[in-house]
CSV table of C-alpha atoms in Angstrom, one decimal:
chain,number,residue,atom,x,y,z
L,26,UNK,CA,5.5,1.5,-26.7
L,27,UNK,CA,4.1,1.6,-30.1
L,28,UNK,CA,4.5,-2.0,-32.0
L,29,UNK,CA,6.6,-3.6,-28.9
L,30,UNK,CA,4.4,-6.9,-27.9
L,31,UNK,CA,2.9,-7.2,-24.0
L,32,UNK,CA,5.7,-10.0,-23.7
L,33,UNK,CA,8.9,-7.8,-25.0
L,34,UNK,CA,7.9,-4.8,-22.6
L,35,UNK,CA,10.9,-3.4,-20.7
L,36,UNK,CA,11.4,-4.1,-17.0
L,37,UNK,CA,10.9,-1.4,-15.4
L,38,UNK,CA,7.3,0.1,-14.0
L,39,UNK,CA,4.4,0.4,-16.4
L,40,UNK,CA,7.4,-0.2,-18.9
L,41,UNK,CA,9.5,2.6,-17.8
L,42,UNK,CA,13.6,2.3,-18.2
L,43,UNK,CA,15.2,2.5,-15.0
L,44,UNK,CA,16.3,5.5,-13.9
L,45,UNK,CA,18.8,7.4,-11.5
L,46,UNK,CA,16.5,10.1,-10.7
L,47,UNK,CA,12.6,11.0,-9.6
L,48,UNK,CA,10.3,12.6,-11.4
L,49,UNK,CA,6.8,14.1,-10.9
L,50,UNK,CA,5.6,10.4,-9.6
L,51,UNK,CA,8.7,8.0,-8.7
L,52,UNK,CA,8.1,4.3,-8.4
L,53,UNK,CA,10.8,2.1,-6.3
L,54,UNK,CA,10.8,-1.3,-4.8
L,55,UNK,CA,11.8,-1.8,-1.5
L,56,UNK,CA,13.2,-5.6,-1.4
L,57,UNK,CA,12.8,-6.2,2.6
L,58,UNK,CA,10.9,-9.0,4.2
L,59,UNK,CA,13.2,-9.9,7.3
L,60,UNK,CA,10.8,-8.5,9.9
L,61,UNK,CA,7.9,-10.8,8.6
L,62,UNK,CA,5.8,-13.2,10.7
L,63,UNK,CA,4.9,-16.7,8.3
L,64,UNK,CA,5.8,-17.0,4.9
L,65,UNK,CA,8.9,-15.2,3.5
L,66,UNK,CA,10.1,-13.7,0.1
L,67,UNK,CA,8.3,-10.3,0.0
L,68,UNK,CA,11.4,-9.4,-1.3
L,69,UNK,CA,11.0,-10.4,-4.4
L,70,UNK,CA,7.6,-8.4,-4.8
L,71,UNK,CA,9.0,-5.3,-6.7
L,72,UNK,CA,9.8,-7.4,-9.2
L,73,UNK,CA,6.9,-9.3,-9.8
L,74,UNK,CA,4.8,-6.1,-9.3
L,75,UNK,CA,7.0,-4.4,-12.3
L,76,UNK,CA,6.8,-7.8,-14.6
L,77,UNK,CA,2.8,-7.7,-14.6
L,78,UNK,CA,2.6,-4.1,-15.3
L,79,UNK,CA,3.1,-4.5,-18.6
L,80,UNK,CA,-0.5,-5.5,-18.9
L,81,UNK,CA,-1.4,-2.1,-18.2
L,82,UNK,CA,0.7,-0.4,-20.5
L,83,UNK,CA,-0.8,-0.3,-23.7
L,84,UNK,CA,-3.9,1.9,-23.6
L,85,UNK,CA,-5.9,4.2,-21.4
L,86,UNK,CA,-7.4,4.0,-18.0
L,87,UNK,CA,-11.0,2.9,-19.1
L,88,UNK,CA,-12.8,4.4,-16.1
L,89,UNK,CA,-10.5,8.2,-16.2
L,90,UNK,CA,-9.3,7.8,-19.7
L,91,UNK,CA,-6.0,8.7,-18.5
L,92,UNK,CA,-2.8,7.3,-20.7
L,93,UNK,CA,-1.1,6.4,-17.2
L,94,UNK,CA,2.3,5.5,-19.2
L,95,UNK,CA,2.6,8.6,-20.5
L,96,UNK,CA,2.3,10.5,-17.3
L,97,UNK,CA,5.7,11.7,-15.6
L,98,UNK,CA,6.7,8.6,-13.7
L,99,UNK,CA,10.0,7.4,-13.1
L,100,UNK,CA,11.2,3.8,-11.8
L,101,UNK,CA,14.1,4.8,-9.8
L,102,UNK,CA,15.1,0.9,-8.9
L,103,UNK,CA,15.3,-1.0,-6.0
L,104,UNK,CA,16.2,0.8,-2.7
L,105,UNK,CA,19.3,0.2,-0.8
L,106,UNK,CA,18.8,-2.1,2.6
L,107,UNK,CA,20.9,-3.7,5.5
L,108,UNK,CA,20.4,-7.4,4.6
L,109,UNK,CA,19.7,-9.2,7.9
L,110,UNK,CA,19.6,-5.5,10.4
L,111,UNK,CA,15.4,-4.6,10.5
L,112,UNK,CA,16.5,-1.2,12.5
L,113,UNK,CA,19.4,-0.1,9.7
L,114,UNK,CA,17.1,-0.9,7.0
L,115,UNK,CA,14.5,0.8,8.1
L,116,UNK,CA,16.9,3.9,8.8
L,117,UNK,CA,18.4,3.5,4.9
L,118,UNK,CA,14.3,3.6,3.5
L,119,UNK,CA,13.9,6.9,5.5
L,120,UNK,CA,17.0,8.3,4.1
L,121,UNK,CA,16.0,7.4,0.4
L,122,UNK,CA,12.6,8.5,0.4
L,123,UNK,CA,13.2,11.7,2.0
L,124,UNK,CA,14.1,14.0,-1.0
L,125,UNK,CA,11.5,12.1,-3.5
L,126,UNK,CA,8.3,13.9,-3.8
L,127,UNK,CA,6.0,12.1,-4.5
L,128,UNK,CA,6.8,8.0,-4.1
L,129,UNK,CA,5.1,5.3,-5.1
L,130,UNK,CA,6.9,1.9,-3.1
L,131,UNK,CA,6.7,-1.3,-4.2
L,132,UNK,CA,7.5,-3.6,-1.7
L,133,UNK,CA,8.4,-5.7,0.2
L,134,UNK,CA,6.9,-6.0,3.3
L,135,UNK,CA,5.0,-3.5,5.6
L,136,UNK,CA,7.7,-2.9,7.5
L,137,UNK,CA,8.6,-0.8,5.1
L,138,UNK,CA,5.6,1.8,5.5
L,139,UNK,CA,7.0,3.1,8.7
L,140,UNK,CA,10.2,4.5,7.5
L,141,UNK,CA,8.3,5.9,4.8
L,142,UNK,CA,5.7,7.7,7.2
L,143,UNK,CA,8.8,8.7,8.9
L,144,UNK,CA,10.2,10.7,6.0
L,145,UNK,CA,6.7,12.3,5.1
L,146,UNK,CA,6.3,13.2,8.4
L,147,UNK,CA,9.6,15.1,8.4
L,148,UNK,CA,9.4,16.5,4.8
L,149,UNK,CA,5.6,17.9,5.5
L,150,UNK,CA,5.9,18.7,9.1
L,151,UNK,CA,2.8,17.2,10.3
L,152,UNK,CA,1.3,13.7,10.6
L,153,UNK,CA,-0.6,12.0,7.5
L,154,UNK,CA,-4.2,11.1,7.2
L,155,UNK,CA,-4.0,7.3,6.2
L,156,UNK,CA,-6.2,5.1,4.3
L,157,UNK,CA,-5.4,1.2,4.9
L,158,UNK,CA,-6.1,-1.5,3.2
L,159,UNK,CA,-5.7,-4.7,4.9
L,160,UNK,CA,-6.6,-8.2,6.6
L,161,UNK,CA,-4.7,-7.0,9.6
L,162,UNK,CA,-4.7,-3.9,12.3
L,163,UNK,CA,-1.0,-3.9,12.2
L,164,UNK,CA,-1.3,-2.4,15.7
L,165,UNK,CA,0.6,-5.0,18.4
L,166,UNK,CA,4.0,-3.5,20.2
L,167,UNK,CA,5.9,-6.2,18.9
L,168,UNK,CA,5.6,-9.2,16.6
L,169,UNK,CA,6.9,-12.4,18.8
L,170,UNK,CA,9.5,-10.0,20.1
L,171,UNK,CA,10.3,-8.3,17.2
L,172,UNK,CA,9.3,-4.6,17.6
L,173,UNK,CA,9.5,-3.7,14.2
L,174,UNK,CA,7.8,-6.6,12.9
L,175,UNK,CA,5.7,-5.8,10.0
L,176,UNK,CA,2.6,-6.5,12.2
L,177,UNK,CA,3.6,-3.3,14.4
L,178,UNK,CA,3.5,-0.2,11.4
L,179,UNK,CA,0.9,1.4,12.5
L,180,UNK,CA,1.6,1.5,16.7
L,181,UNK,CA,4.4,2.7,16.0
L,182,UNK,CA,3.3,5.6,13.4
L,183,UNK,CA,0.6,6.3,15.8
L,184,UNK,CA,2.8,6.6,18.8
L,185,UNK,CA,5.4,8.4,16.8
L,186,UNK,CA,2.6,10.9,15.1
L,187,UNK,CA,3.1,10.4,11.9
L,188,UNK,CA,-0.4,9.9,11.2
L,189,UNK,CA,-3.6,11.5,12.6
L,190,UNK,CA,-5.3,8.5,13.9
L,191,UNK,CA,-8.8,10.1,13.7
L,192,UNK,CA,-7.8,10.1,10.2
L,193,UNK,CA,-7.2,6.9,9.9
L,194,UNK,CA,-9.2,4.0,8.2
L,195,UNK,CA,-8.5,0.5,8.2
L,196,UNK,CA,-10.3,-1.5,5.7
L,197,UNK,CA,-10.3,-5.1,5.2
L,198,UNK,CA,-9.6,-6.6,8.6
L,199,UNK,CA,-10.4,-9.8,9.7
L,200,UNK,CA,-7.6,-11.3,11.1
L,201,UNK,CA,-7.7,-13.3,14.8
L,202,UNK,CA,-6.7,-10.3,16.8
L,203,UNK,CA,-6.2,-9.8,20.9
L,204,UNK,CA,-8.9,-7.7,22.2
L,205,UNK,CA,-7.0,-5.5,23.5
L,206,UNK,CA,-5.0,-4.9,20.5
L,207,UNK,CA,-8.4,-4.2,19.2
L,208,UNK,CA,-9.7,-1.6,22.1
L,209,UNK,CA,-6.3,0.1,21.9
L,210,UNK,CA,-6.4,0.9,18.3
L,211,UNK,CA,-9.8,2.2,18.4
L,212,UNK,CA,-9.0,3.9,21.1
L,213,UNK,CA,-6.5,6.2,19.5
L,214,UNK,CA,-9.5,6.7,17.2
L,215,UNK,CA,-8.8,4.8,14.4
L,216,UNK,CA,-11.9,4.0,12.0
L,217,UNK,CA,-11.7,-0.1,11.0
L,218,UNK,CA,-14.1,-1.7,8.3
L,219,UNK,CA,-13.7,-5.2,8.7
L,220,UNK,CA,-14.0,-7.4,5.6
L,221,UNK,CA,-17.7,-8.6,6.4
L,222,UNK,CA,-18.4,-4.5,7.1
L,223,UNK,CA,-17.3,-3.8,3.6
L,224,UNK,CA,-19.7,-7.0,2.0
L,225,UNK,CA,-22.8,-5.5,4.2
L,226,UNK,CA,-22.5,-1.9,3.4
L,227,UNK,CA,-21.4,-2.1,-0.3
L,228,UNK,CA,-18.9,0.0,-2.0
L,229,UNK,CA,-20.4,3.3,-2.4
L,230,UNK,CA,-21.3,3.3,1.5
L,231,UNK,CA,-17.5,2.5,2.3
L,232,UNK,CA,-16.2,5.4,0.0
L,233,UNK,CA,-18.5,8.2,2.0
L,234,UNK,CA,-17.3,6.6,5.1
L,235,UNK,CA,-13.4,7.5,3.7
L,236,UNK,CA,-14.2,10.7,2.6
L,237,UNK,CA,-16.1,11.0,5.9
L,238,UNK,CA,-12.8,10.0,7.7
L,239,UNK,CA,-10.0,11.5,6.1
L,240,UNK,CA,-11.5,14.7,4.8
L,241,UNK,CA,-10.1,17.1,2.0
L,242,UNK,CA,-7.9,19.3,4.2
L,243,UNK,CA,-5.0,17.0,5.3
L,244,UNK,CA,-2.3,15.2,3.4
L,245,UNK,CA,-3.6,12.4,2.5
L,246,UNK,CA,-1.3,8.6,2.6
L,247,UNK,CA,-2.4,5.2,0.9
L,248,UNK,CA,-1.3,2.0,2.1
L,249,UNK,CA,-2.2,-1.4,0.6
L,250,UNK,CA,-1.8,-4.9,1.6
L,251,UNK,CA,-2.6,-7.2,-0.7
L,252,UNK,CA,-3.7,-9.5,1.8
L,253,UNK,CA,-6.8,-7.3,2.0
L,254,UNK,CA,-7.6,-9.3,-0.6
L,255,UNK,CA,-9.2,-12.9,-0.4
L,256,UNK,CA,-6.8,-15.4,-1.0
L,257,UNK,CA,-8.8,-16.9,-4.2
L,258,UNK,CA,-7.8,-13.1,-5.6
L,259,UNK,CA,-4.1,-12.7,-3.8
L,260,UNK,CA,-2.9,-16.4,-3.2
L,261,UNK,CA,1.1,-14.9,-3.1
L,262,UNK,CA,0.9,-13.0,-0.2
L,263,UNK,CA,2.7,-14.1,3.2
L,264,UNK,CA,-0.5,-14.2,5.7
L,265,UNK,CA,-3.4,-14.7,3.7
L,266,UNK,CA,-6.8,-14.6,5.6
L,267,UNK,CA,-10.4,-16.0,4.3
L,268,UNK,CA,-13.1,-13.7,4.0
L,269,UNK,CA,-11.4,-11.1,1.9
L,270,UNK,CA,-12.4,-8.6,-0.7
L,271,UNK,CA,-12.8,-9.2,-4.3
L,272,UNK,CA,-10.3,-7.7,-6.5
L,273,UNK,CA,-13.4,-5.2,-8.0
L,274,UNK,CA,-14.2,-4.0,-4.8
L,275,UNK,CA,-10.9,-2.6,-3.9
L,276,UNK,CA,-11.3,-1.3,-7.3
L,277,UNK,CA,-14.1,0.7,-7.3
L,278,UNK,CA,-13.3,2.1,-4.0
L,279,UNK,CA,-10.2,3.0,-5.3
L,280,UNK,CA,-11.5,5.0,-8.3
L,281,UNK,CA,-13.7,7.0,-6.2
L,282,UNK,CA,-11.3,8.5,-3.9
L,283,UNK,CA,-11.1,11.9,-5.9
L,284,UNK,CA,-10.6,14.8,-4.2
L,285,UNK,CA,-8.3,13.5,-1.6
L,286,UNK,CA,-5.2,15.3,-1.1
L,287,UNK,CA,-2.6,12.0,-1.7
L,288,UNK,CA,0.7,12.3,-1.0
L,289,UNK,CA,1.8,9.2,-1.6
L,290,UNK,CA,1.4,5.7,-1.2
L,291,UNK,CA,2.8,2.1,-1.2
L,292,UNK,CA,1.6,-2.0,-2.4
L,293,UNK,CA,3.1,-4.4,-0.2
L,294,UNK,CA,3.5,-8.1,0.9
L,295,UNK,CA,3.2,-9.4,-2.7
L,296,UNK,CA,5.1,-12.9,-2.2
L,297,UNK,CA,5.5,-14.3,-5.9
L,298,UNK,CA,6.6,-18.0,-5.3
L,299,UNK,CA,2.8,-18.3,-3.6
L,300,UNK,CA,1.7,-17.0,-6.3
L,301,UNK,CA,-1.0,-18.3,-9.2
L,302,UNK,CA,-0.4,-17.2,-12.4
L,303,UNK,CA,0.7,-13.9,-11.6
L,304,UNK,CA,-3.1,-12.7,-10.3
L,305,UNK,CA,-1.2,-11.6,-7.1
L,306,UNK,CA,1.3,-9.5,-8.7
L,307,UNK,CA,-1.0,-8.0,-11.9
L,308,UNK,CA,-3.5,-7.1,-8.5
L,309,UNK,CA,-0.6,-5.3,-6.6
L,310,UNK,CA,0.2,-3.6,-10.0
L,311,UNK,CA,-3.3,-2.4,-11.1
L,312,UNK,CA,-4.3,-0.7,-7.5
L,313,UNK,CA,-1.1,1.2,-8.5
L,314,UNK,CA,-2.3,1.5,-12.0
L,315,UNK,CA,-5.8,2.8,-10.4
L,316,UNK,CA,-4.1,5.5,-8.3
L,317,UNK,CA,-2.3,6.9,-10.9
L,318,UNK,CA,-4.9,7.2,-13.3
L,319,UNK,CA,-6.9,9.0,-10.3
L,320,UNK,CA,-4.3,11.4,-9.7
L,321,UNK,CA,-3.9,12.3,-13.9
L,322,UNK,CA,-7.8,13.0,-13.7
L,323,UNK,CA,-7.4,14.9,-10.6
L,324,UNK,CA,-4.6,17.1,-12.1
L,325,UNK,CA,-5.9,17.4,-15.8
C-alpha cells in the first residue's frame, strides 16, 4: 500500500483485492436485513464496513504492534442469499461458511449469526463458548411472528446447542425486555452485563468476568452488535438504545481478550444511511481491526 493515499485505497477489506478463495482469516459480507425489527438497510453494512477500513490500513496496531494488513486475510465478497426467503438465506450462509476456516462476517443483520453458529457447530462438533456484544438479549421465540427475526439468534443457538450457554456472556444490554425473556435466558445460564454493569465495574473488572466465563478450554465465538454502542458513537444502526458503551470501552475490552481460543467471529447491524460521518462504519471496522491484531499477537 506504499504511496497509495487513504482515499485511493482499494475496496476490498483493510484494502484487500477481492478474492475467490479463503485464506488463513477470510473476511465476507453477508448483505441480509429482511428478518429485522425497525429500521432497514443492514444490507448495505459490508460495504460501508470495507469503505472505512482503509483508515486502518496504513500502519501498525498501536497497542500489539501487529501490521494487520499484512497478515493472511482474504475478502472473499459478498455471500450469496435468497432475497425476500429468511429460512433459504439462512440455509445458503450455512452452506458458504462451512468449508471457510476461520471467518470473519460482515454483515448484515444478526440474523445472520445463527447460520454461522450452525456451520461451526457442524465443522467442530461441539457447541461454542460465545462472547456478545449488545444492547439486546436476542433471546425471544419469535420477533412479531417472525421466528428467525434477528431478535431470536441466540434462542435458537441455545436450543439448538450450538453454544454452551454457561459460556455465554452478554455484554451491553439495556434494551426494554419481557421479564420472562429475561428469567429464561438466565436460566439457561447465560452471564449478561448490562450497559450500566459495565459503567460501575470498569473495564478491567468486565474482562476477568469473560475470562471467568468463557474460560481457555473451549472454542471460543465473538459476536458484535454495534448497537452495543451508544448511539452518540453508532448513530447507523437499526435499534439504537441510550445508555450505551463508549467506543474505548469496547476497545479496551477487546484488546484484552488474549488467550481465548477464537474461532471466529462477526460485526453486524451497521445501517449506513443512519449513519454520521461514517463513525458507525470506521467503529464496526476497527473492533475487526482490534481482533485481528489480537489474534497476530497471539500467534507471533
Amino acid at each position: 500500500m506504499a504511496g497509495v493515499p487513504t482515499f485511493a485505497t482499494a475496496p476490498g477489506f483493510l484494502g484487500r483485492p477481492f478474492s475467490d478463495s479463503g485464506s488463513t482469516y477470510t473476511v465476507a459480507g453477508i448483505p441480509l436485513d429482511i428478518g429485522v425489527t425497525n429500521r432497514a438497510g443492514a444490507r448495505a453494512g459490508p460495504g460501508a464496513i470495507r469503505v472505512a477500513s482503509r483508515m486502518l490500513v496504513d500502519g501498525e496496531h498501536p497497542h500489539f504492534w501487529t501490521d494487520v494488513a499484512a497478515m493472511p486475510i482474504a475478502d472473499i465478497g459478498e455471500f450469496e442469499i435468497a432475497l425476500g426467503d429468511l429460512p433459504r438465506s439462512l440455509a445458503l450462509i450455512e452452506e458458504q461458511a462451512a468449508p471457510l476456516a476461520h471467518l470473519i462476517a460482515l454483515g448484515g443483520e444478526h440474523g445472520i449469526t445463527l447460520p454461522l453458529l450452525r456451520a461451526l457447530r457442524s465443522r467442530l462438533g461441539q457447541p461454542v463458548a460465545l462472547i456478545h456484544f449488545d444492547a439486546h438479549v436476542d433471546t425471544w421465540d419469535d420477533n412479531f411472528g417472525q421466528v428467525y427475526g434477528h431478535g431470536s439468534v441466540f434462542y435458537h443457538a441455545i436450543n439448538e446447542g450450538l453454544v454452551d450457554p454457561r459460556k455465554m456472556i452478554q455484554i451491553g444490554i439495556r434494551s426494554p425486555v419481557q421479564r420472562e425473556i429475561w428469567d429464561w435466558t438466565i436460566g439457561q445460564g447465560v452471564t449478561i452485563l448490562s450497559a450500566q454493569d459495565v459503567h460501575d465495574m470498569g473495564v478491567a473488572a468486565v474482562v476477568a468476568r469473560i475470562h471467568e466465563v468463557v474460560g481457555t478450554a473451549t472454542p471460543t465465538y465473538l459476536t458484535y452488535d454495534v448497537d452495543c454502542l451508544d448511539p452518540a458513537f453508532a448513530p447507523g444502526t437499526g435499534t439504537p438504545e441510550v445508555g450505551g458503551l463508549a467506543s474505548w470501552q469496547t476497545q479496551a475490552i477487546l484488546r484484552r481478550l488474549g488467550g481465548i481460543p477464537f474461532v471466529g467471529m462477526d460485526v453486524v447491524e451497521v445501517l449506513p444511511a443512519h449513519d454520521v460521518s461514517e463513525i458507525t462504519a470506521l467503529a464496526a471496522a476497527t473492533v475487526v481491526w482490534d481482533y485481528l491484531a489480537l489474534l497476530g499477537r497471539a500467534g507471533a
